[in-house]
mmCIF file of C-alpha atoms in Angstrom:
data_model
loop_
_atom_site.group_PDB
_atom_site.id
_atom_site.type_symbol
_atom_site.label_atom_id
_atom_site.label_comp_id
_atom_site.label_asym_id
_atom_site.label_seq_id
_atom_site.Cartn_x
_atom_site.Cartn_y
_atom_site.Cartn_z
ATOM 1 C CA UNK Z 1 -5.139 87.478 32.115
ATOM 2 C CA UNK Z 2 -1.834 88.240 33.154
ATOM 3 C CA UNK Z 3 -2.688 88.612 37.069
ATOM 4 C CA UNK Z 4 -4.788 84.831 36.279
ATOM 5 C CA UNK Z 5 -1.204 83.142 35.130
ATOM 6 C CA UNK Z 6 0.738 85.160 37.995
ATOM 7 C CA UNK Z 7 -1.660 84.569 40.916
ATOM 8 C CA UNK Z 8 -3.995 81.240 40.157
ATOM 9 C CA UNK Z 9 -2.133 79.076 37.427
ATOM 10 C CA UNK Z 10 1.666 79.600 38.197
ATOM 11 C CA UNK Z 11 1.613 78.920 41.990
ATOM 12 C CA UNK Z 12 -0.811 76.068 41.033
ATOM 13 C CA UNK Z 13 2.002 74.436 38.394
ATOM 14 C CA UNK Z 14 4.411 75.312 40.832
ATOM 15 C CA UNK Z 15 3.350 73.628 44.216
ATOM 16 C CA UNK Z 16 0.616 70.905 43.285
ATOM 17 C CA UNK Z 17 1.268 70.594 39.700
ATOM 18 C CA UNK Z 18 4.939 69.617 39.525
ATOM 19 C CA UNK Z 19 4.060 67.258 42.603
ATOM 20 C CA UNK Z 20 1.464 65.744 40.245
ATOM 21 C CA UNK Z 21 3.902 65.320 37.801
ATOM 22 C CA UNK Z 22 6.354 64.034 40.056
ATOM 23 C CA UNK Z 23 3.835 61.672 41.650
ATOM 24 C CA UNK Z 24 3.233 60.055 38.001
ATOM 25 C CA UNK Z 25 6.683 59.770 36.531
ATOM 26 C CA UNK Z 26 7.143 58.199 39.846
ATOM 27 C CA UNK Z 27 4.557 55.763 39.219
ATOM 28 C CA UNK Z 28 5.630 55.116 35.755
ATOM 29 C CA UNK Z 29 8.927 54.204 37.012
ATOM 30 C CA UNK Z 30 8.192 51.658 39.718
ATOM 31 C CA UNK Z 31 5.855 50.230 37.332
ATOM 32 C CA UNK Z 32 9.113 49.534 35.255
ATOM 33 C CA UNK Z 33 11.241 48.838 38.369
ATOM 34 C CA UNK Z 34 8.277 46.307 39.196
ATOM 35 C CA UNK Z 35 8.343 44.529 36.430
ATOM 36 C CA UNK Z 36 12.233 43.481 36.272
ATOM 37 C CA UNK Z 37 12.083 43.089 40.159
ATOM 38 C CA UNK Z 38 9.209 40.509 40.043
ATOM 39 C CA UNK Z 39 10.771 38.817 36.887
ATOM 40 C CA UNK Z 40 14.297 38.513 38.977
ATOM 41 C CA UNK Z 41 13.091 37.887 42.447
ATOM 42 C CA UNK Z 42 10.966 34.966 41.304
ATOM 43 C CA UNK Z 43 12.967 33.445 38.921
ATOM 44 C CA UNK Z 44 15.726 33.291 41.647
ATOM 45 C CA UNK Z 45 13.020 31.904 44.630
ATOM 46 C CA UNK Z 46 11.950 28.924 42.139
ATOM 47 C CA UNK Z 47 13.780 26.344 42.942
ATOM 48 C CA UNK Z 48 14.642 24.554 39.399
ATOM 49 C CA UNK Z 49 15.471 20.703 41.031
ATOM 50 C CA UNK Z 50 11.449 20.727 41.653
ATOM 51 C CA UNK Z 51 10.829 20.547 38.056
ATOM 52 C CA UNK Z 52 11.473 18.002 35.129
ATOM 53 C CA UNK Z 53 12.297 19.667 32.426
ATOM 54 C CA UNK Z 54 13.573 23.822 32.102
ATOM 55 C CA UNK Z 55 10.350 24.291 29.822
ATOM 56 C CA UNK Z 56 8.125 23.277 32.985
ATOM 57 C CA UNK Z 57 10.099 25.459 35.179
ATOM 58 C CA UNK Z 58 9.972 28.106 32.688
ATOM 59 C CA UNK Z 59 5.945 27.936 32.619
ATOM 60 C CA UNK Z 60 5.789 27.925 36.043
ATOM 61 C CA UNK Z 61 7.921 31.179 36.443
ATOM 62 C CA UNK Z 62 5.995 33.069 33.591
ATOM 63 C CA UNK Z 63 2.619 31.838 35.434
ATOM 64 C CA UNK Z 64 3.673 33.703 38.724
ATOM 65 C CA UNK Z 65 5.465 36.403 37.045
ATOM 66 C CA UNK Z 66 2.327 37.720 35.279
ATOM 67 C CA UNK Z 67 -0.174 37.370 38.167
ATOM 68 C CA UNK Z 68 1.855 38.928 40.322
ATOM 69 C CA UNK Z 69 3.366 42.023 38.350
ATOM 70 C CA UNK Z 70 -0.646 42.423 37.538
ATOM 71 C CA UNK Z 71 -1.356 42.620 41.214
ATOM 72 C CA UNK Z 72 0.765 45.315 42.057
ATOM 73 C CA UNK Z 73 0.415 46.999 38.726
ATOM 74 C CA UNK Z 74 -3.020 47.251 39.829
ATOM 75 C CA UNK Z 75 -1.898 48.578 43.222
ATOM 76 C CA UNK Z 76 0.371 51.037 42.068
ATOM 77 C CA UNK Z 77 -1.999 53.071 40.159
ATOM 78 C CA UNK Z 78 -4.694 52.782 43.048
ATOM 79 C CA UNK Z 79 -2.033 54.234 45.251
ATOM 80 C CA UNK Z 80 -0.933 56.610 42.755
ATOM 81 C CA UNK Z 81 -4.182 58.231 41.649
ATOM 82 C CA UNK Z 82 -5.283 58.412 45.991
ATOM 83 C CA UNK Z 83 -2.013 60.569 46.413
ATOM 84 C CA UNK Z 84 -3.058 62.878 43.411
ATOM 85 C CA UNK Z 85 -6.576 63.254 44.250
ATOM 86 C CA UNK Z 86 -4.922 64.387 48.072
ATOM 87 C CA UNK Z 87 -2.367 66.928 46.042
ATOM 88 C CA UNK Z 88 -5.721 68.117 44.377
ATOM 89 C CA UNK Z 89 -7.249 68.876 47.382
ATOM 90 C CA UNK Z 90 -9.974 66.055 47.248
ATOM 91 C CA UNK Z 91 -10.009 64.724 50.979
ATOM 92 C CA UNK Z 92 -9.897 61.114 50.178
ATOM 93 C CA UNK Z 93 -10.749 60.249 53.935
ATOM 94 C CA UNK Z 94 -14.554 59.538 52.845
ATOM 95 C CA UNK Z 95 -13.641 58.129 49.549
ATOM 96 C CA UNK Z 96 -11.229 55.753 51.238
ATOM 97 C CA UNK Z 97 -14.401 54.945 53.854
ATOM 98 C CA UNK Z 98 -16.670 54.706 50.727
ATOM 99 C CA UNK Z 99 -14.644 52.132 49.408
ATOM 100 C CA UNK Z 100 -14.744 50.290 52.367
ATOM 101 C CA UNK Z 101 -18.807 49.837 52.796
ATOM 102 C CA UNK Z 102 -18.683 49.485 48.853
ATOM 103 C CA UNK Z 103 -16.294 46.616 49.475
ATOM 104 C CA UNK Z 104 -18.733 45.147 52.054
ATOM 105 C CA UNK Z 105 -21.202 45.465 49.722
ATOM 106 C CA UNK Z 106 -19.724 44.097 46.618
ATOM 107 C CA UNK Z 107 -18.746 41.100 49.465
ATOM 108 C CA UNK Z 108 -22.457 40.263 49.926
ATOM 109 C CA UNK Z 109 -23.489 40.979 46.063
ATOM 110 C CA UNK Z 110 -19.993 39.754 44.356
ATOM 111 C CA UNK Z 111 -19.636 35.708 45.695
ATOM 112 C CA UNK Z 112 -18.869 34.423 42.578
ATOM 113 C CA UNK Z 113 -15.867 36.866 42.301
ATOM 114 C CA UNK Z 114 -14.419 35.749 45.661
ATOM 115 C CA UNK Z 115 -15.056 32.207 44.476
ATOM 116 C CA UNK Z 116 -12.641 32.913 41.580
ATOM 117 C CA UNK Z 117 -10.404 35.154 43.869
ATOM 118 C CA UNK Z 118 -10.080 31.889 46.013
ATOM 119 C CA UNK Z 119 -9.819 29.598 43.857
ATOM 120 C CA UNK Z 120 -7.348 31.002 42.080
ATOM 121 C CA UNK Z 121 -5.229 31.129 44.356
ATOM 122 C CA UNK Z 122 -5.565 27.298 45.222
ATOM 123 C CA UNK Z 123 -4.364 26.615 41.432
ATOM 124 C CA UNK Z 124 -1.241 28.701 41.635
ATOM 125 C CA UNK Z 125 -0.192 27.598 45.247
ATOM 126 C CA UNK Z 126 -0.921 23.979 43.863
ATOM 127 C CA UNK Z 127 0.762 24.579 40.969
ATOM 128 C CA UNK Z 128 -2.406 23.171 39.156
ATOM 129 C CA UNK Z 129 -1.493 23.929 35.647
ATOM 130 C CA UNK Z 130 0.891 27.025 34.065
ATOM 131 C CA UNK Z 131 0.698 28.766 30.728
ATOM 132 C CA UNK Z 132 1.396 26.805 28.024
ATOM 133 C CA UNK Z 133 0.396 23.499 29.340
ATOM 134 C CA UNK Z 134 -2.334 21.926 27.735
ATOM 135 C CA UNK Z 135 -5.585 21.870 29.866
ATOM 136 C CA UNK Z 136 -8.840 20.480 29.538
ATOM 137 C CA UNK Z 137 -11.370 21.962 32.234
ATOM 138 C CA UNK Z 138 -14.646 19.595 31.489
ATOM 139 C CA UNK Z 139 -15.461 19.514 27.886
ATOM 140 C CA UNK Z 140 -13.133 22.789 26.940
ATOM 141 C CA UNK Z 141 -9.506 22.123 26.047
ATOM 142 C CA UNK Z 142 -6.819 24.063 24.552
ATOM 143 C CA UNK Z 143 -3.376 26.026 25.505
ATOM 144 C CA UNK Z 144 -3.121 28.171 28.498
ATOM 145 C CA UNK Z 145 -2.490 31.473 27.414
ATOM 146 C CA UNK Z 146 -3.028 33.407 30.262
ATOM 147 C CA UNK Z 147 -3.474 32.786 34.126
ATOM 148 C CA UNK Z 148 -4.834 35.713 37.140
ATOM 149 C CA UNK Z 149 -6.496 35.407 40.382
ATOM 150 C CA UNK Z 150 -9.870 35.675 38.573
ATOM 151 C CA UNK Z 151 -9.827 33.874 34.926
ATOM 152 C CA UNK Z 152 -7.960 31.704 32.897
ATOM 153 C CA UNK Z 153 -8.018 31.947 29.283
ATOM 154 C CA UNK Z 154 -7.231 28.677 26.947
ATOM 155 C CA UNK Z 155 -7.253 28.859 23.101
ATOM 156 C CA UNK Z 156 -8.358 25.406 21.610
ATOM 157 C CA UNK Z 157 -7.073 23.619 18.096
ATOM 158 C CA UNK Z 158 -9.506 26.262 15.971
ATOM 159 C CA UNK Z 159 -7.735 28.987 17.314
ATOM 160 C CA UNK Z 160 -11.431 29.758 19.677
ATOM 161 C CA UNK Z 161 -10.459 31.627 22.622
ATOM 162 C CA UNK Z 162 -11.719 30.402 25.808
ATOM 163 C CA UNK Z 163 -11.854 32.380 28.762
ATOM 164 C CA UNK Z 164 -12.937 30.420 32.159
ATOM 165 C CA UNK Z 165 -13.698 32.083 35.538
ATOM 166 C CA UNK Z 166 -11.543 30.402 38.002
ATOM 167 C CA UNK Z 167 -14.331 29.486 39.847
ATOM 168 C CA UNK Z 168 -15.858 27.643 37.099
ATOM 169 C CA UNK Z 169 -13.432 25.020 37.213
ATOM 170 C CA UNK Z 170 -13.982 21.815 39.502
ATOM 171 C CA UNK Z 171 -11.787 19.384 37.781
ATOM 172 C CA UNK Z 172 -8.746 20.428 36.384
ATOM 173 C CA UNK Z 173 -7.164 17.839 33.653
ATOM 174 C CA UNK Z 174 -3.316 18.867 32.782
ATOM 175 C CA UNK Z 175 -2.127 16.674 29.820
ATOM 176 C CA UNK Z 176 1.057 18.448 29.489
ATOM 177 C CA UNK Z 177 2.229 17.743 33.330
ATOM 178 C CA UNK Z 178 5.803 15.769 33.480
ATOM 179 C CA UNK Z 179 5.210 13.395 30.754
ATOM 180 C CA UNK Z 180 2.928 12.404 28.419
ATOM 181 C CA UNK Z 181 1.744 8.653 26.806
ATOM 182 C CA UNK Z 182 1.044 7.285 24.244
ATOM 183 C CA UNK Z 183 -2.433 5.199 24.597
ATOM 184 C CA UNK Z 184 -3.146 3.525 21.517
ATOM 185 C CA UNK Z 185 -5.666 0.750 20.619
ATOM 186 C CA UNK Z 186 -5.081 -1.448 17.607
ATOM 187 C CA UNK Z 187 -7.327 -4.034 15.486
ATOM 188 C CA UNK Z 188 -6.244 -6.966 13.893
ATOM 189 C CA UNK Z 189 -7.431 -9.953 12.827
ATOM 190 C CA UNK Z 190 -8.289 -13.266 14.139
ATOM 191 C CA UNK Z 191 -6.259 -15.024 11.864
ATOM 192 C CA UNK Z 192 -3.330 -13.157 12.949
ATOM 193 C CA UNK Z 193 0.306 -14.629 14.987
ATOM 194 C CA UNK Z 194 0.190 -12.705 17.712
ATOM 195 C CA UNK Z 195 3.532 -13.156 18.478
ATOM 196 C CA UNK Z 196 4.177 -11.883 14.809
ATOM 197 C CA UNK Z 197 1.995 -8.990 15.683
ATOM 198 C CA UNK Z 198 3.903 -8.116 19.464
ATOM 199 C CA UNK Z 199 7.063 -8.653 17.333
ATOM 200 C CA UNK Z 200 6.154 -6.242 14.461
ATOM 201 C CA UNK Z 201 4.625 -3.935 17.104
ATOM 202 C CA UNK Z 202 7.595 -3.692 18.911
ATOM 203 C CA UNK Z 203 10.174 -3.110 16.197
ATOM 204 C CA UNK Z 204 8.113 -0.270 14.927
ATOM 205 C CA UNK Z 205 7.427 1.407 18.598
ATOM 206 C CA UNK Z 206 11.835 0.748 18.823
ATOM 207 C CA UNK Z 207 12.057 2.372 15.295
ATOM 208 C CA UNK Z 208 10.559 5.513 15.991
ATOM 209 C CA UNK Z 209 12.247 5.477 19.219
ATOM 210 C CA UNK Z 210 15.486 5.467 17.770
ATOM 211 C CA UNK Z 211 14.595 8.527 14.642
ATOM 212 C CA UNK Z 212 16.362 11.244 15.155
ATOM 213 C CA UNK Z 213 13.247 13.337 13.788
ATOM 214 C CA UNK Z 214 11.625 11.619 17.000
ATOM 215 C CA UNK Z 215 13.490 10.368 20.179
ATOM 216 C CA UNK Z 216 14.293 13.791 21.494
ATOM 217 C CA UNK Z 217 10.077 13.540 22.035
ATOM 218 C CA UNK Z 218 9.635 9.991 22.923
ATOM 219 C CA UNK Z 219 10.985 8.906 26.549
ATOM 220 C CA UNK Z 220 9.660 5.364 26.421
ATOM 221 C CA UNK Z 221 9.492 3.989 23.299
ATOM 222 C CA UNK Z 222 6.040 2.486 22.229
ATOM 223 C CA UNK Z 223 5.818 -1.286 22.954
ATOM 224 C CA UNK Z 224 2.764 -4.067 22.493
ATOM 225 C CA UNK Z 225 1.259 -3.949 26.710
ATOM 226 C CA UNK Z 226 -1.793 -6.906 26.449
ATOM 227 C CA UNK Z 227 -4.540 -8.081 24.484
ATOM 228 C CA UNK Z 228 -7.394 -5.531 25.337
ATOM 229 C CA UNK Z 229 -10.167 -7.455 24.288
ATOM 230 C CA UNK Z 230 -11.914 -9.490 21.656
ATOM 231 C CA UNK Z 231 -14.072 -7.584 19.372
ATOM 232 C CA UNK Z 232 -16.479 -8.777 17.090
ATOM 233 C CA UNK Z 233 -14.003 -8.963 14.042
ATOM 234 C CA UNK Z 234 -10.771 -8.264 15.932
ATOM 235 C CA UNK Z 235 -8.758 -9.179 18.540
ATOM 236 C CA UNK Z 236 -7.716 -5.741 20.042
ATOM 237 C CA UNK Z 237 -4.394 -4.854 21.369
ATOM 238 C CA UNK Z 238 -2.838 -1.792 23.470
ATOM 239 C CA UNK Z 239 0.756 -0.266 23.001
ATOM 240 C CA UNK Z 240 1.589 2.211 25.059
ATOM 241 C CA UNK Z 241 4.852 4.156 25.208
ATOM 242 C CA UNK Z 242 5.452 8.119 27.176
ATOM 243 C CA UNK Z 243 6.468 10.903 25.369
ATOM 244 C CA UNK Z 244 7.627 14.526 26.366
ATOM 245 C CA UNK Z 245 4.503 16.672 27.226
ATOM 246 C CA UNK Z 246 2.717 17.919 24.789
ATOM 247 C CA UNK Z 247 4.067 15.842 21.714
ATOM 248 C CA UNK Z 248 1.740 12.578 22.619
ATOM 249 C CA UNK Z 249 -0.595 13.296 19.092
ATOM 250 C CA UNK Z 250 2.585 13.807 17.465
ATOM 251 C CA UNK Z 251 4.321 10.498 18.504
ATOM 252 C CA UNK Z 252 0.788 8.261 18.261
ATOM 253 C CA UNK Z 253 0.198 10.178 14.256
ATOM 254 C CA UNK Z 254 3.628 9.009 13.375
ATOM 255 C CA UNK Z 255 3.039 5.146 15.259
ATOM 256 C CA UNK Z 256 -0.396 4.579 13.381
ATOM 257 C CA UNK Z 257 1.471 5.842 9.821
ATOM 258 C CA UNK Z 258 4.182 3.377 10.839
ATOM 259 C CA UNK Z 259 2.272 0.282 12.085
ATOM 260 C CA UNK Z 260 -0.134 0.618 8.939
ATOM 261 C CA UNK Z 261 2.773 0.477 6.533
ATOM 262 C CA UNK Z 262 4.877 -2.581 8.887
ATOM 263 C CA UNK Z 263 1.247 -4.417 9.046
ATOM 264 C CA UNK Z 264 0.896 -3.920 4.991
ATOM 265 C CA UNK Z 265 4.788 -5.275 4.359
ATOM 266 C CA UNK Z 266 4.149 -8.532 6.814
ATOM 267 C CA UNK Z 267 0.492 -9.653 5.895
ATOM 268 C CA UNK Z 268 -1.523 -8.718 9.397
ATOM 269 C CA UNK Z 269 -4.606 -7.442 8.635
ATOM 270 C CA UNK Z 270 -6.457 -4.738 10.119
ATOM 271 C CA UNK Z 271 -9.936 -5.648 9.593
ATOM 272 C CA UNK Z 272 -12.838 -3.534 9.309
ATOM 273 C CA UNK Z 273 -16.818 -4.384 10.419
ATOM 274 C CA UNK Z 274 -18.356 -6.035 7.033
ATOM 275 C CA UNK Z 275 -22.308 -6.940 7.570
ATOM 276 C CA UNK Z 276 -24.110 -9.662 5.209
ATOM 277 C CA UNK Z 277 -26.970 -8.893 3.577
ATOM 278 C CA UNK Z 278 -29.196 -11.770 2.900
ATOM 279 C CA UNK Z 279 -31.718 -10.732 0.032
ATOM 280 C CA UNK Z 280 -35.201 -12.827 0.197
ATOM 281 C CA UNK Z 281 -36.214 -14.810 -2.892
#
């Protein structure tokens, strides 16, 4: 036993062993280093005067920060665990040649992962969308929690988590981008002044405006646009009005609560379909 630990195991922890150890303490450190050096280098390259607001700017850094301290997270422990297998003696010449037929392989058998590759990278270099915007890709919607070169995930008003292969995603719809609007569509009767109603509409859209509990959210306060149409038992009009991103269901919540109460206090009605039921003799 003795002659084992003298001859075989000692030399071993000696030579190969402590440059094992070495090799991953070494690994564990640049994958700290990494980490602050990707958070400062591309916080500083970002150039903040291309942005709107320092939240936007902020979503765009954390978007690049994570994909790329991923990426050579990912790289570092490739490189990492090659140079160990070497100090073990494993001659990673064939493994590294293996890799590179099952790469060609995978690149005939894995197109849908080189679609999301590729596409991913079109949505970060266009700066499609960044965590914590609000996204809607086709009929699935929610908050960006997470963006890579392969998937992004989004976590809807339920709290559902959604996660969405890159690829998968031909239309893109940001509704936290710059600003926001409010879009609003409003009944009222055909009885009604409209120049009461533009007047009321107005005050209230100025009120809200003008709240402390809401201007730091509303950029353009809401005002009466045009008569969108005539409807069977009202004549409908649209306000619109822009709003930070992201507090647009906010703002319009508050407007309808507002309008309904201001329409209440000055007599215009907001009518509602009524049918008439003629019952045969």
């Amino acid at each position: 036993m003795n002659n084992f630990f003298e001859e075989t195991l000692l030399p071993w922890l000696i030579n190969p062993g402590l440059k094992i150890a070495i090799i991953g303490v070494g690994v564990y450190i640049a994958h700290k280093f990494v980490d602050r050096l990707i958070q400062r280098v591309i916080r500083k390259l970002i150039p903040s005067d291309r942005f709107v607001s320092e939240l936007e700017e902020a979503q765009r850094e954390d978007t690049l920060i994570q994909v790329a301290t991923v990426t050579l997270h990912v790289v570092l422990w490739i490189v990492g665990g090659m140079i160990i297998l070497s100090e073990l003696g494993v001659d990673i010449g064939p493994l590294i040649a293996a890799a590179g037929i099952g790469g060609l392989a995978i690149g005939f058998g894995g197109q849908y992962l080189i679609r999301d590759v590729i596409n991913g990278l079109f949505i970060l270099l266009e700066n499609q969308f960044n965590v914590g915007d609000i996204a809607c890709f086709g009929d699935t919607c929610g908050v960006v929690e997470s963006v890579n070169l392969r998937r992004t995930i989004l976590r809807d008003l339920d709290g559902v988590v959604h996660t969405v292969p890159n690829g998968e995603i031909t239309v893109a719809s940001n509704m936290s981008h710059e600003f926001a609007r409010v879009n609003l569509d409003v009944g009222v009767g055909y009885n009604s002044n409209l120049e009461d109603v533009m007047r009321t509409i107005n005050r209230v859209g100025l009120d809200i405006s003008e709240d402390p509990e809401w201007k730091e959210k509303i950029k353009e306060a809401p005002q009466f646009l045009r008569v969108q149409e005539f409807g069977d038992s009202s004549i409908v009009v649209k306000i619109l009005g822009e709003t930070i991103p992201g507090e647009q269901w906010a703002v319009t919540g508050e407007l309808r609560k507002r309008l309904k109460l201001a329409f209440d206090r000055e007599g215009i009605e907001i009518p509602f379909p009524q049918r008439v039921v003629h019952k045969a003799e």
